[in-house]
Coordinates of C-alpha atoms and ligand atoms in Angstrom, one line a residue:
Chain A
M19 CA 98.5 -77.2 94.1
K20 CA 99.1 -77.8 97.8
T21 CA 102.2 -76.2 99.2
I22 CA 103.8 -76.4 102.6
E23 CA 103.3 -72.6 103.0
E24 CA 99.6 -73.1 103.1
L25 CA 100.0 -74.6 106.6
N26 CA 100.7 -71.1 107.8
A27 CA 97.2 -70.1 107.0
I28 CA 95.8 -73.3 108.4
R29 CA 97.7 -72.6 111.7
E30 CA 96.2 -69.1 112.0
K31 CA 92.7 -70.3 111.3
A32 CA 93.0 -73.3 113.7
K33 CA 94.4 -71.1 116.5
A34 CA 91.4 -68.8 116.2
T35 CA 88.9 -71.6 116.5
M36 CA 90.8 -73.6 119.1
T37 CA 90.5 -70.9 121.8
V38 CA 86.7 -71.0 121.4
R39 CA 86.6 -74.7 122.3
E40 CA 85.7 -75.4 125.9
D41 CA 88.3 -77.5 127.7
N42 CA 87.5 -81.0 128.9
V43 CA 83.7 -80.9 128.6
D44 CA 82.7 -84.6 128.9
V45 CA 85.0 -86.0 126.3
I46 CA 83.6 -89.0 124.3
R47 CA 86.3 -91.4 123.1
V48 CA 85.8 -93.3 119.8
V49 CA 88.4 -96.1 119.6
V50 CA 88.9 -98.1 116.4
G51 CA 90.7 -101.4 116.4
M52 CA 93.6 -101.3 114.0
A53 CA 95.3 -104.7 114.3
T54 CA 95.8 -106.8 111.2
C55 CA 92.3 -108.4 111.5
G56 CA 90.7 -105.0 111.8
I57 CA 92.6 -103.4 108.9
A58 CA 91.9 -106.5 106.6
A59 CA 88.2 -106.3 107.5
G60 CA 87.9 -102.6 106.6
A61 CA 88.9 -100.5 109.7
R62 CA 90.7 -97.8 107.7
P63 CA 87.6 -96.4 106.0
V64 CA 85.7 -96.6 109.3
L65 CA 88.5 -94.6 111.1
N66 CA 88.6 -92.2 108.2
G67 CA 84.8 -91.9 108.3
F68 CA 84.7 -91.0 112.0
M69 CA 87.5 -88.4 111.6
E70 CA 85.7 -86.8 108.7
E71 CA 82.2 -86.8 110.2
V72 CA 83.5 -85.4 113.6
A73 CA 85.4 -82.7 111.7
R74 CA 82.5 -81.9 109.4
R75 CA 80.1 -81.5 112.3
K76 CA 82.7 -79.7 114.4
L77 CA 82.2 -81.9 117.4
G78 CA 84.9 -80.6 119.7
N79 CA 84.2 -83.0 122.5
I80 CA 84.9 -86.2 120.6
V81 CA 88.3 -87.8 120.4
V82 CA 88.9 -90.4 117.7
S83 CA 91.8 -92.7 118.2
Q84 CA 93.1 -96.2 117.3
T85 CA 94.1 -99.2 119.3
G86 CA 95.5 -102.7 118.6
C87 CA 93.6 -105.9 118.7
I88 CA 90.4 -105.8 120.7
G89 CA 90.3 -109.6 120.7
M90 CA 87.2 -110.6 118.7
C91 CA 88.6 -110.8 115.2
Q92 CA 85.4 -112.3 113.7
Y93 CA 83.6 -109.1 114.6
E94 CA 86.0 -106.6 113.1
P95 CA 86.0 -103.7 112.3
I96 CA 85.3 -103.0 116.0
V97 CA 84.7 -99.5 117.4
E98 CA 84.4 -98.8 121.1
V99 CA 82.7 -95.7 122.5
I100 CA 84.0 -94.7 125.9
E101 CA 82.3 -92.1 128.0
K102 CA 83.0 -91.2 131.6
D103 CA 80.6 -92.8 134.1
K104 CA 79.0 -94.9 131.4
E105 CA 79.3 -98.4 130.2
K106 CA 81.5 -98.9 127.2
V107 CA 79.6 -99.5 124.0
T108 CA 81.1 -101.9 121.4
Y109 CA 80.1 -101.6 117.8
V110 CA 81.0 -104.5 115.6
R111 CA 81.3 -105.2 111.8
M112 CA 81.3 -101.5 111.3
T113 CA 81.4 -99.9 107.9
A114 CA 82.0 -96.4 106.6
D115 CA 78.2 -96.3 105.8
R116 CA 77.3 -96.8 109.4
V117 CA 79.5 -94.0 110.7
A118 CA 77.1 -91.1 110.2
R119 CA 74.3 -92.9 112.0
V120 CA 76.5 -93.7 115.0
V121 CA 77.8 -90.1 115.2
S122 CA 74.4 -88.6 114.9
D123 CA 72.3 -91.0 117.0
H124 CA 74.9 -92.0 119.7
L125 CA 77.6 -89.4 119.9
V126 CA 75.3 -86.4 119.4
N127 CA 71.9 -87.5 120.6
N128 CA 72.9 -90.1 123.2
N129 CA 70.9 -93.0 121.7
V130 CA 73.1 -96.1 121.3
V131 CA 72.5 -97.7 117.9
T132 CA 71.7 -101.1 119.5
E133 CA 71.4 -103.0 116.2
F134 CA 75.1 -102.4 115.4
T135 CA 76.4 -103.4 118.9
V136 CA 78.1 -106.7 119.8
G137 CA 75.2 -107.5 122.0
A138 CA 72.8 -107.6 119.0
I139 CA 75.1 -109.8 117.0
A140 CA 76.4 -112.2 119.6
K141 CA 73.0 -113.2 121.1
Chain B
M11 CA 94.6 -107.3 101.9
R12 CA 93.0 -105.4 99.1
E13 CA 95.7 -102.8 98.7
L14 CA 99.4 -102.7 99.7
S15 CA 98.7 -99.4 101.4
L16 CA 96.7 -101.4 103.9
N17 CA 99.7 -103.8 104.5
I18 CA 101.8 -100.7 105.0
L19 CA 99.3 -99.3 107.6
D20 CA 99.4 -102.7 109.3
I21 CA 103.2 -103.1 109.3
A22 CA 103.5 -99.6 110.7
Q23 CA 101.3 -100.7 113.6
N24 CA 104.1 -103.1 114.6
S25 CA 106.5 -100.1 114.8
I26 CA 104.0 -98.2 116.9
A27 CA 103.6 -101.2 119.2
A28 CA 107.4 -101.3 119.4
N29 CA 107.4 -97.7 120.8
A30 CA 109.1 -96.2 117.8
S31 CA 109.5 -92.4 117.9
L32 CA 110.4 -92.3 114.2
I33 CA 108.9 -94.3 111.4
R34 CA 110.2 -94.1 107.8
I35 CA 108.0 -95.3 105.0
E36 CA 109.5 -95.6 101.5
V37 CA 107.8 -96.6 98.2
A38 CA 110.1 -96.8 95.2
E39 CA 108.8 -97.7 91.8
D40 CA 110.9 -98.7 88.9
T41 CA 108.6 -99.0 85.9
E42 CA 111.3 -100.3 83.5
K43 CA 112.1 -103.2 85.8
G44 CA 108.5 -103.6 86.8
E45 CA 109.3 -103.4 90.5
M46 CA 107.9 -101.7 93.5
R47 CA 110.1 -101.6 96.7
I48 CA 108.4 -100.9 100.0
V49 CA 110.5 -100.2 103.1
I50 CA 109.1 -99.6 106.6
G51 CA 111.8 -98.7 109.1
D52 CA 111.5 -97.7 112.8
N53 CA 113.7 -96.9 115.8
G54 CA 111.6 -99.0 118.2
Q55 CA 112.6 -101.7 120.6
G56 CA 113.6 -104.1 117.9
M57 CA 114.0 -107.8 118.2
T58 CA 116.6 -110.4 119.1
P59 CA 118.0 -112.5 116.3
E60 CA 115.8 -115.4 117.5
Q61 CA 112.7 -113.3 117.5
T62 CA 113.5 -111.8 114.1
Q63 CA 113.8 -115.3 112.6
R64 CA 110.4 -116.3 113.9
V65 CA 108.6 -113.1 113.0
T66 CA 107.2 -114.4 109.7
D67 CA 105.9 -117.5 111.4
P68 CA 102.2 -116.9 111.9
F69 CA 102.4 -118.7 115.2
Y70 CA 104.8 -116.2 116.5
T71 CA 103.4 -113.2 118.2
T72 CA 104.0 -111.2 121.4
R73 CA 100.4 -110.1 121.4
T74 CA 98.2 -111.4 124.2
T75 CA 94.7 -111.1 122.7
R76 CA 95.1 -114.0 120.3
K77 CA 97.6 -116.8 119.5
V78 CA 98.6 -115.9 115.9
G79 CA 100.3 -112.9 114.5
M80 CA 99.5 -112.5 110.8
G81 CA 100.6 -109.0 109.7
T82 CA 104.1 -109.7 108.7
S83 CA 103.4 -113.1 107.2
L84 CA 100.7 -111.6 105.0
F85 CA 103.0 -108.9 103.8
K86 CA 105.7 -111.4 103.0
M87 CA 103.3 -113.6 101.2
A88 CA 102.0 -110.7 99.1
A89 CA 105.5 -109.9 97.9
E90 CA 106.6 -113.4 97.3
M91 CA 103.5 -114.3 95.4
T92 CA 104.5 -111.7 92.7
G93 CA 107.9 -113.2 92.4
G94 CA 109.4 -110.5 94.6
T95 CA 111.3 -110.7 97.9
F96 CA 110.9 -110.0 101.5
N97 CA 113.4 -109.2 104.2
I98 CA 113.2 -108.1 107.8
R99 CA 116.2 -106.9 109.8
S100 CA 116.1 -106.0 113.4
Q101 CA 118.3 -105.2 116.3
A102 CA 117.2 -105.2 119.9
N103 CA 117.0 -101.6 121.2
E104 CA 117.9 -100.2 117.8
G105 CA 115.0 -100.8 115.5
T106 CA 113.5 -102.8 112.7
K107 CA 113.5 -102.5 108.9
V108 CA 111.1 -104.4 106.7
T109 CA 111.8 -104.5 103.0
A110 CA 109.4 -106.0 100.4
V111 CA 110.0 -106.0 96.7
F112 CA 107.0 -106.6 94.4
K113 CA 107.0 -107.5 90.7
T114 CA 104.4 -105.1 89.4
R115 CA 103.7 -107.0 86.2
S116 CA 102.7 -110.2 88.0
V117 CA 98.9 -111.0 88.0
D118 CA 99.2 -111.4 91.8
F119 CA 100.4 -107.8 92.3
T120 CA 97.8 -105.8 94.3
P121 CA 97.9 -102.1 93.7
L122 CA 99.4 -99.7 96.2
G123 CA 96.0 -98.1 96.6
D124 CA 95.1 -95.2 98.9
M125 CA 98.3 -94.0 100.4
N126 CA 96.7 -90.7 101.2
S127 CA 94.6 -92.3 103.8
T128 CA 97.3 -94.6 105.2
I129 CA 99.8 -91.7 105.7
S130 CA 97.3 -89.1 107.0
L131 CA 95.8 -91.6 109.5
L132 CA 99.2 -92.7 110.7
I133 CA 100.2 -89.1 111.3
A134 CA 97.0 -88.0 112.9
M135 CA 96.7 -91.0 115.2
N136 CA 100.3 -90.9 116.4
L137 CA 101.2 -87.3 117.2
H138 CA 104.2 -88.3 119.3
I139 CA 105.8 -90.2 116.4
D140 CA 107.7 -88.5 113.6
F141 CA 107.0 -89.9 110.1
I142 CA 109.0 -89.6 107.0
Y143 CA 107.2 -90.7 103.8
R144 CA 109.1 -90.8 100.5
H145 CA 107.6 -92.0 97.2
S146 CA 109.6 -92.2 94.1
V147 CA 108.8 -93.3 90.5
D148 CA 111.9 -93.8 88.3
G149 CA 113.9 -91.5 90.4
K150 CA 111.3 -88.7 90.6
A151 CA 110.4 -88.3 94.2
F152 CA 108.7 -86.4 96.9
T153 CA 109.1 -86.5 100.7
L154 CA 106.7 -85.6 103.5
Q155 CA 108.3 -85.2 106.9
T156 CA 106.3 -84.4 109.9
T157 CA 109.0 -82.5 111.7
E158 CA 108.9 -80.0 108.9
L159 CA 105.1 -79.7 109.2
K160 CA 105.3 -79.4 113.0
Q161 CA 107.8 -76.5 112.7
I162 CA 105.2 -74.5 110.7
L163 CA 102.2 -75.6 112.7
G164 CA 103.6 -74.9 116.2
D165 CA 100.9 -75.6 118.8
V166 CA 98.4 -76.7 116.2
P167 CA 98.3 -80.5 116.2
L168 CA 98.7 -82.7 113.1
S169 CA 95.3 -84.2 113.9
E170 CA 93.6 -80.8 113.2
P171 CA 91.0 -81.6 110.5
D172 CA 92.3 -79.0 108.0
V173 CA 95.8 -80.4 108.5
V174 CA 94.6 -83.9 107.9
E175 CA 92.9 -82.8 104.7
W176 CA 96.0 -80.9 103.6
I177 CA 98.1 -84.0 104.1
K178 CA 95.7 -86.2 102.1
S179 CA 95.6 -83.7 99.2
Y180 CA 99.4 -83.0 99.3
V181 CA 100.2 -86.7 99.1
G182 CA 97.6 -87.2 96.4
E183 CA 98.9 -84.4 94.2
Q184 CA 102.6 -85.2 94.7
T185 CA 101.9 -88.8 93.8
Q186 CA 100.3 -87.7 90.6
I187 CA 103.2 -85.4 89.8
I188 CA 105.8 -88.1 90.2
H189 CA 103.7 -90.4 88.0
G190 CA 104.2 -87.7 85.3
G191 CA 100.8 -86.0 86.0
V192 CA 98.8 -88.9 84.6
L193 CA 97.8 -91.9 86.6
H194 CA 97.5 -94.0 83.5
E195 CA 99.6 -97.0 84.6
N196 CA 98.1 -96.9 88.1
N197 CA 94.5 -96.8 86.7
R198 CA 95.1 -99.7 84.4
R199 CA 96.4 -101.7 87.3
T200 CA 93.4 -100.8 89.5
Q201 CA 91.0 -101.8 86.8
R202 CA 92.7 -105.1 86.3
Y203 CA 92.7 -105.6 90.0
Q204 CA 89.0 -104.8 90.3
R205 CA 88.1 -107.3 87.6
K206 CA 90.1 -109.9 89.5
S207 CA 88.8 -109.1 92.9
K208 CA 85.2 -109.7 91.8
S209 CA 85.8 -113.4 92.1
N210 CA 88.3 -113.1 94.9
H211 CA 87.9 -112.5 98.7
D212 CA 89.1 -109.8 101.0
R213 CA 92.7 -110.9 101.6
Ligands
ATP9 N1 108.8 -103.4 113.9 C1 108.8 -104.3 114.9 N2 109.5 -104.0 116.1 C2 109.5 -104.9 117.1 N3 108.9 -106.1 117.1 C3 108.2 -106.4 115.9 C4 108.1 -105.6 114.8 N4 107.4 -106.2 113.9 C5 107.0 -107.3 114.4 N5 107.5 -107.5 115.6 C6 107.3 -108.7 116.5 O1 106.8 -109.8 115.7 C7 105.6 -110.3 116.1 C8 104.7 -110.7 114.9 O2 104.4 -109.6 114.1 P1 103.1 -109.7 113.2 O3 102.8 -108.4 112.6 O4 103.3 -110.8 112.2 O5 101.9 -110.1 114.2 P2 101.3 -109.2 115.4 O6 101.6 -107.8 115.2 O7 101.7 -109.9 116.6 O8 99.7 -109.5 115.1 P3 98.9 -109.0 113.9 O9 99.8 -108.4 112.9 O10 98.2 -110.2 113.4 O11 97.9 -108.0 114.4 C9 105.0 -109.1 116.9 O12 104.1 -109.6 117.9 C10 106.2 -108.5 117.5 O13 106.6 -109.1 118.7
MG10 MG1 101.3 -106.9 113.2

């Protein structure tokens, strides 16, 4: 059974690994839209999926966060990938199943998954 | 919405948008009465009496990205459909409290669902906000309070993967315990709901 005391061990372990992490190396931001339309369309498992995949692969340069309405409700769940000096990439109608692919192709190997982007759907 | 835990996640977004620094989420089940009471309270910017009156009108929103605001209306509808009640109280510069009571025996009752995800995500995504989550079943309760966790974790953020996992498991286990160790009643509801949702749509 989980106890609050276990957090002591988690803290010590996290402290040890945190110092290894380089500071501010080209952070990639993954932003998931969490307004009503997004949540109703399935944004929670998508956000969960990104957090889990990024943690599992120990990708220290990726920050997963949430935002309100991105303004294209019919395309929710929407995920934006924001990188310095690069054009923002907008993934639409995301699902938890698509997360691993976006993480590995785009976030790790720098190949945008064009077929999931708003450009591919809206044309 | 498929689960009430999604409505809770959504209503909490309003508190976040209102710049709350403390959000309190309470789920209280009374199995004898067949009631589930859900309260989401915040200390955010609140609303004037006029705004509070209009909040469940879908055509009222202060958002700028689209003309309708649905979150609160949907939650109200979900409660009233079961024969339950809905109430929102707010005071400008003080905060807001949303209370919804659900009749759990109604065929229109949607299950609470995955609170582990709702709570862990709210906490991990909003490190500057303190959360208090309390769930009770017939008086048997547990409480998760982020200030307590922060005290132990020190500099380690609540978004640290191991911490997020811990929160999920903790909430999951404690929920089972207050249900008497068996999730019998809950499972039955979920099954009934799944049968129903085959012919139903998302919301
Ligand atoms: N906790 C709160 N504190 C302050 N204002 C609130 C709160 N909850 C709701 N409001 C006000 O009521 C409006 C309507 O809320 P509602 O959740 O129905 O829609 P929304 O948040 O604007 O859009 P949506 O929920 O569809 O994403 C909000 O825009 C906000 O101005
Ligand atoms: Mg809302």
